[in-house]
Amino acid sequence: MAEKGLQRLTFWEKFQSRYFSKSKYGKLFIYLCLTLWSMTTIFPLVWVVLNSFKNSREIITDTFSFPTDPTFQNYLKAFDTVNIGKSYLNSLIMSGSVVFFVLLFGGIAAFAMARMQFRLRGTLQMILIGSLLIPAFATIVPVYKMMIKMDLVNTYWALIIPQTAGNIPFAILVISAYMATIPKELEEASVMDGCSRWKMFTKVFLPISLPSFATVGTFVFLWSYNDLFSSLVLVSQEKVAPIVVLLSNVSSQYGTDYGLMTAAIAMTVIPVLIVYLLAQKTFEKGATTGAVKG
Amino acid sequence: MKGDKFYIFLFLTPAFLISGIFLYYPFFENIKLSFYKTDGFFNSTFIGFDNYIRLFNDEIARGSTLNSFELMLYVAIFQVGIALVLAIMVNSIKRGAAFYRITFFFPIVISGAAIGLLFTLIYNYRNGLLNEILINLGFERVLWLTEQSSLYMVAIPTVWNYVGFYFVIFLTAIQKIPQDYYDAAALEGITGFQKMMKITIPLILGDLKTCLVLAITGALKIFELVYIITKGGPARSSEVLGTYMYQKAFVDSAMGYGATLAVFMVVIGLTLAFITNKFIKNDKLTY
Amino acid sequence: MKSKKIGLMLFLMLVSLFLLAACSSKNSSNEQTEKKPPATEANEENGKENVELRVVTTMAGTDPAGEVFQKVLDDYMEKNQHIKIINDSQSADAGTIRTKINTDYSSNNEPELMFFFNTIDADGIINAGKVVNLEKAEGVDLSGYNSMLEQQRNKDGNIYAAPQSGFYEGLFVNKKLFEEHSIKIPTTWEEYELAIEQFAKTDIIPVAASTVDSYYVVEHYALAAGGIDHYQAKLSDQDSTWAEGLDNIAKHAKMGAFPADAATLDLAMVQDLFKQEQAAMIFEGSWFWGQLVEAGMAENVTVIPMPVYGSGGQTGEIVGGSTQGWFISTKSYEDESKREAVVDLFNYLTSEEILLEIVAATGQPPAKGKLTDLPEYIAAGHKLVADAPAVDLPINDRILPEAFTYIRESVPSIVNGTKTGEQILKEAAALE
């Protein structure tokens, strides 16, 4: 692979030095690409939001035009269907807890996987990868049965525990990949300072890996939060139902309410974007921490 | 380091304990189910390896597996590839980086149901966006979802939808590379594409590998978009393992056979991940 | 150093213990939610013991009955202060209710009352003795029902579910489009084929249909080819009229009867073609009227029976019946502290007054009494059922789900010529 890269490089060298690095066109090209891509990604959000102000029929017949006669009906219906404030709170408590437990347990496990040598490391890694493959459909019935036995159905724990279990492997893999490339000198320096492994984790590796924790946290939050399937089985009753359960109310044999669907999606998207924006702040902080130590 | 054994045990136990009870044990139950002909609840007959024999003679399962492999290829190449390029591009600019970081994330947060509906309304023959454009330009309508094209047509939204995911992971990884590396490289006249090949990519190889593993495992589980946009059709030409397994377990109440498909998915995924791991050897690169 | 190590270990162990403890101890779970009123605690007002009943139904989502149902429950709780009802309804479309119910029943967590499909879906629950035989149950009132009650009778001769309403399926036609193109609304198979031929020449799609979600198409084409006698055949018979019906779908597809993308359309998109007046006919069920009213076109639409050409059958025979009903779980019936309340709630929900109140929201034919002040088009549908020489359930309610899905999803393969109806039936029968 390396040789191939070098060969290609000679061609690219000419190409890029001519068009990119030395000229303004390079930057322009980059901005052009990025802007084009961002247009495709902004489009669906705009589409959802615009359509949430249309009635169900218009969403199908005139889906790609501006709402001619904007209506708040869909949002009113959404407010009617579920207790919005309570559902947001439920979502926040459950998904927040999942993120907390995943980062806590996944973080320390990732540290062990990335920075310590032991015999079963390879096997554990394979088990972790294997767990990424387990479809939620395959585990839901046994999990539901366990929750019934423990009398936890329709409590927050019913969702928090299995989602934590399901997301830990992802967290370990991503965080440990990030930690694996942190310079060995840092580790050695902290040993010299008389740090225990725990201290090394909290004082050195955790701060440096913060961006990775933020990334994983964002996705875990997103997945936990958007998990309609598990939510419907484990926490469907109103007192604990998360906001995403709104989406189960948009259809039946009597038809699909696309208006309610788009409004529900617009409403569910907002908190995730806020979480992402907050996590982005950590990215920047993390990046500077990384730079300072160099 | 002295006393490491204790810490390894301490650090790994909580994670594997929770996953063990609430992920591996349920999956073990699933493996058990795969030896039964059962609706999963009241009717169960032990049939040994019959479900597995059925799997190997099941034309639909074979087609779905091949389709899943094809999607996996697109996902591994384009989803991860585009994400990597976009991450390097965003990392190289100063102005507007925050804007791109936020907007690239949008498709992931919107639930699959909406993305699926969006593309259904784009591809629809009679009233879809693409055909409306063609009609307005004076062309005939085109049937977008045919037996030949359907897999590509679901690959497009599938790939596009999750580029942002790998983009964020790559960007996080790239930003940990200390600036002095680039400064030193700049002194030697290494810039642009060369910089990417010689510094950026080698330094994030571990993360790249993780992303590939995530892409391979993720591709096997692809379900929602295909289910909504093509229903696996026309004539099962875009059926994938995820949709087939869902159908068996939840539409058809054939939990036993559905469980067999789930086991099959895990086995294929592990094999491929194992190969990927061997293929990309990273020698524990640190700065 | 050492003490720190131990402190840290204690901390981590505590956190994981906390998690696990939360899983196993019932007390901590109650902290999370409101404390359930224990069933034994006496209600101060009337001296009756407090009872909590969980009711699972499919009346949720966009089902218009959902709202009325909740109101009816609220009224009941108002009148019976000692009874608390938890409405655990979920739309059948959400895809989880079947799993949930089966898991509940097999894990000793069944709801006290359930309104669910009394079809092959409930076989497991019934055979395991998890629901009571209503005719033998003390205090249960089954009077006043029309023939829909008999339709609920199980193979073993018992009645486990009390119906609420019925439904019918048929060919919904857009009268306006037929008039505009001077095409005759079909009453025979020949006229049906002629209508397809004539609409195919226009910009209008003759029949809005999905060949992958082809439930209604398969049923009606089988009915047309064989009449009700053959329609009632078992899958294992591999009835030749079923195969003929499947082949007819392919034949009509070649005539341009269906949308070009019929093999990937879902039912909602198909319904939309009809509602946008881009298609002249559609196979649907009586639940479709609500959407037509919303689209403002119900007056232009009428529902007719599928023309039957097969020998032995006659046009007018329809697919329909009553497939959902109220079940009482054996566990709650045998629980002395709950029996009275459960039976009372059951009788309340199935009383003529309440039943009609719920059914009125949907416009379906009720299982008791009569709906009044019906719009003409809905009344016409009810008449269709009343006049039908024979009515039978959809095929997918009585054959193995895997086999039906196989038939339904193979229709596109018949249309593209890779398989024949006969082959598909044979392969489907092999799954049983």
PDB file of C-alpha atoms in Angstrom, chain B residues 70-177:
ATOM      1  CA  GLU B  70     -22.475  -5.155  -2.203  1.00  0.00           C
ATOM      2  CA  LEU B  71     -23.902  -2.473   0.074  1.00  0.00           C
ATOM      3  CA  MET B  72     -21.033  -3.090   2.469  1.00  0.00           C
ATOM      4  CA  LEU B  73     -18.572  -2.414  -0.292  1.00  0.00           C
ATOM      5  CA  TYR B  74     -20.227   0.904  -1.155  1.00  0.00           C
ATOM      6  CA  VAL B  75     -20.418   1.852   2.487  1.00  0.00           C
ATOM      7  CA  ALA B  76     -16.780   0.972   3.172  1.00  0.00           C
ATOM      8  CA  ILE B  77     -15.501   2.809   0.100  1.00  0.00           C
ATOM      9  CA  PHE B  78     -17.798   5.778  -0.291  1.00  0.00           C
ATOM     10  CA  GLN B  79     -19.179   6.415   3.168  1.00  0.00           C
ATOM     11  CA  VAL B  80     -15.818   6.137   4.886  1.00  0.00           C
ATOM     12  CA  GLY B  81     -13.963   7.634   1.912  1.00  0.00           C
ATOM     13  CA  ILE B  82     -16.132  10.690   1.500  1.00  0.00           C
ATOM     14  CA  ALA B  83     -16.147  11.217   5.254  1.00  0.00           C
ATOM     15  CA  LEU B  84     -12.350  11.103   5.369  1.00  0.00           C
ATOM     16  CA  VAL B  85     -11.962  13.575   2.522  1.00  0.00           C
ATOM     17  CA  LEU B  86     -14.545  15.925   4.001  1.00  0.00           C
ATOM     18  CA  ALA B  87     -12.886  15.743   7.420  1.00  0.00           C
ATOM     19  CA  ILE B  88      -9.480  16.572   5.964  1.00  0.00           C
ATOM     20  CA  MET B  89     -10.988  19.418   3.987  1.00  0.00           C
ATOM     21  CA  VAL B  90     -12.812  20.882   6.964  1.00  0.00           C
ATOM     22  CA  ASN B  91      -9.681  20.520   9.057  1.00  0.00           C
ATOM     23  CA  SER B  92      -7.697  22.499   6.492  1.00  0.00           C
ATOM     24  CA  ILE B  93      -9.906  25.561   6.551  1.00  0.00           C
ATOM     25  CA  LYS B  94     -10.402  28.097   9.266  1.00  0.00           C
ATOM     26  CA  ARG B  95     -13.404  30.094   8.231  1.00  0.00           C
ATOM     27  CA  GLY B  96     -16.746  28.357   8.262  1.00  0.00           C
ATOM     28  CA  ALA B  97     -15.444  25.093   9.705  1.00  0.00           C
ATOM     29  CA  ALA B  98     -18.019  25.229  12.470  1.00  0.00           C
ATOM     30  CA  PHE B  99     -20.779  25.675   9.914  1.00  0.00           C
ATOM     31  CA  TYR B 100     -19.800  22.550   8.020  1.00  0.00           C
ATOM     32  CA  ARG B 101     -19.310  20.570  11.185  1.00  0.00           C
ATOM     33  CA  ILE B 102     -22.877  21.299  12.168  1.00  0.00           C
ATOM     34  CA  THR B 103     -24.598  20.929   8.810  1.00  0.00           C
ATOM     35  CA  PHE B 104     -22.859  17.650   7.940  1.00  0.00           C
ATOM     36  CA  PHE B 105     -24.402  16.201  11.050  1.00  0.00           C
ATOM     37  CA  PHE B 106     -28.005  16.937  10.046  1.00  0.00           C
ATOM     38  CA  PRO B 107     -28.925  13.757   8.162  1.00  0.00           C
ATOM     39  CA  ILE B 108     -27.950  11.537  11.085  1.00  0.00           C
ATOM     40  CA  VAL B 109     -30.255  13.212  13.548  1.00  0.00           C
ATOM     41  CA  ILE B 110     -33.304  12.922  11.329  1.00  0.00           C
ATOM     42  CA  SER B 111     -34.961   9.580  11.889  1.00  0.00           C
ATOM     43  CA  GLY B 112     -34.773   6.950   9.184  1.00  0.00           C
ATOM     44  CA  ALA B 113     -38.537   7.126   8.748  1.00  0.00           C
ATOM     45  CA  ALA B 114     -38.260  10.678   7.433  1.00  0.00           C
ATOM     46  CA  ILE B 115     -35.221  10.078   5.249  1.00  0.00           C
ATOM     47  CA  GLY B 116     -36.988   7.021   3.844  1.00  0.00           C
ATOM     48  CA  LEU B 117     -40.112   9.004   3.059  1.00  0.00           C
ATOM     49  CA  LEU B 118     -38.019  11.746   1.493  1.00  0.00           C
ATOM     50  CA  PHE B 119     -36.357   9.363  -0.925  1.00  0.00           C
ATOM     51  CA  THR B 120     -39.609   7.548  -1.611  1.00  0.00           C
ATOM     52  CA  LEU B 121     -40.998  10.888  -2.701  1.00  0.00           C
ATOM     53  CA  ILE B 122     -37.914  11.579  -4.803  1.00  0.00           C
ATOM     54  CA  TYR B 123     -37.965   8.240  -6.642  1.00  0.00           C
ATOM     55  CA  ASN B 124     -41.748   7.835  -6.949  1.00  0.00           C
ATOM     56  CA  TYR B 125     -42.710   7.089 -10.531  1.00  0.00           C
ATOM     57  CA  ARG B 126     -45.881   9.075 -10.888  1.00  0.00           C
ATOM     58  CA  ASN B 127     -45.272  12.126  -8.712  1.00  0.00           C
ATOM     59  CA  GLY B 128     -41.657  11.867  -7.613  1.00  0.00           C
ATOM     60  CA  LEU B 129     -39.239  14.772  -7.677  1.00  0.00           C
ATOM     61  CA  LEU B 130     -36.904  13.271 -10.277  1.00  0.00           C
ATOM     62  CA  ASN B 131     -39.703  12.498 -12.706  1.00  0.00           C
ATOM     63  CA  GLU B 132     -41.338  15.877 -12.162  1.00  0.00           C
ATOM     64  CA  ILE B 133     -38.057  17.457 -13.222  1.00  0.00           C
ATOM     65  CA  LEU B 134     -37.808  15.206 -16.271  1.00  0.00           C
ATOM     66  CA  ILE B 135     -41.383  16.009 -17.285  1.00  0.00           C
ATOM     67  CA  ASN B 136     -40.760  19.709 -16.911  1.00  0.00           C
ATOM     68  CA  LEU B 137     -37.707  19.404 -19.106  1.00  0.00           C
ATOM     69  CA  GLY B 138     -39.788  17.607 -21.682  1.00  0.00           C
ATOM     70  CA  PHE B 139     -38.586  14.053 -21.127  1.00  0.00           C
ATOM     71  CA  GLU B 140     -40.494  10.866 -20.414  1.00  0.00           C
ATOM     72  CA  ARG B 141     -40.850   9.478 -16.902  1.00  0.00           C
ATOM     73  CA  VAL B 142     -38.172   7.015 -15.848  1.00  0.00           C
ATOM     74  CA  LEU B 143     -38.770   4.026 -13.584  1.00  0.00           C
ATOM     75  CA  TRP B 144     -36.027   4.597 -11.014  1.00  0.00           C
ATOM     76  CA  LEU B 145     -36.451   1.469  -8.993  1.00  0.00           C
ATOM     77  CA  THR B 146     -35.975  -1.467 -11.332  1.00  0.00           C
ATOM     78  CA  GLU B 147     -34.564  -4.890 -10.616  1.00  0.00           C
ATOM     79  CA  GLN B 148     -31.233  -3.733 -12.049  1.00  0.00           C
ATOM     80  CA  SER B 149     -31.043  -0.345 -10.357  1.00  0.00           C
ATOM     81  CA  SER B 150     -32.793  -0.768  -7.010  1.00  0.00           C
ATOM     82  CA  LEU B 151     -29.704  -1.681  -5.019  1.00  0.00           C
ATOM     83  CA  TYR B 152     -27.822   1.384  -6.252  1.00  0.00           C
ATOM     84  CA  MET B 153     -30.825   3.540  -5.572  1.00  0.00           C
ATOM     85  CA  VAL B 154     -30.966   2.453  -1.936  1.00  0.00           C
ATOM     86  CA  ALA B 155     -27.177   2.596  -1.654  1.00  0.00           C
ATOM     87  CA  ILE B 156     -27.219   6.333  -2.401  1.00  0.00           C
ATOM     88  CA  PRO B 157     -29.329   7.430   0.594  1.00  0.00           C
ATOM     89  CA  THR B 158     -27.729   4.763   2.785  1.00  0.00           C
ATOM     90  CA  VAL B 159     -24.215   5.993   2.066  1.00  0.00           C
ATOM     91  CA  TRP B 160     -25.141   9.652   2.194  1.00  0.00           C
ATOM     92  CA  ASN B 161     -27.122   9.381   5.408  1.00  0.00           C
ATOM     93  CA  TYR B 162     -24.230   8.271   7.581  1.00  0.00           C
ATOM     94  CA  VAL B 163     -21.256  10.072   6.066  1.00  0.00           C
ATOM     95  CA  GLY B 164     -21.606  12.630   8.850  1.00  0.00           C
ATOM     96  CA  PHE B 165     -21.030   9.936  11.443  1.00  0.00           C
ATOM     97  CA  TYR B 166     -17.590   8.961  10.158  1.00  0.00           C
ATOM     98  CA  PHE B 167     -16.868  12.602   9.388  1.00  0.00           C
ATOM     99  CA  VAL B 168     -17.219  13.485  13.059  1.00  0.00           C
ATOM    100  CA  ILE B 169     -15.051  10.557  14.173  1.00  0.00           C
ATOM    101  CA  PHE B 170     -12.342  11.412  11.643  1.00  0.00           C
ATOM    102  CA  LEU B 171     -12.404  15.076  12.481  1.00  0.00           C
ATOM    103  CA  THR B 172     -12.013  14.263  16.168  1.00  0.00           C
ATOM    104  CA  ALA B 173      -9.100  11.999  15.315  1.00  0.00           C
ATOM    105  CA  ILE B 174      -7.387  14.464  12.982  1.00  0.00           C
ATOM    106  CA  GLN B 175      -7.590  17.281  15.451  1.00  0.00           C
ATOM    107  CA  LYS B 176      -5.526  15.389  17.970  1.00  0.00           C
ATOM    108  CA  ILE B 177      -2.506  15.504  15.628  1.00  0.00           C
TER     109      ILE B 177
END
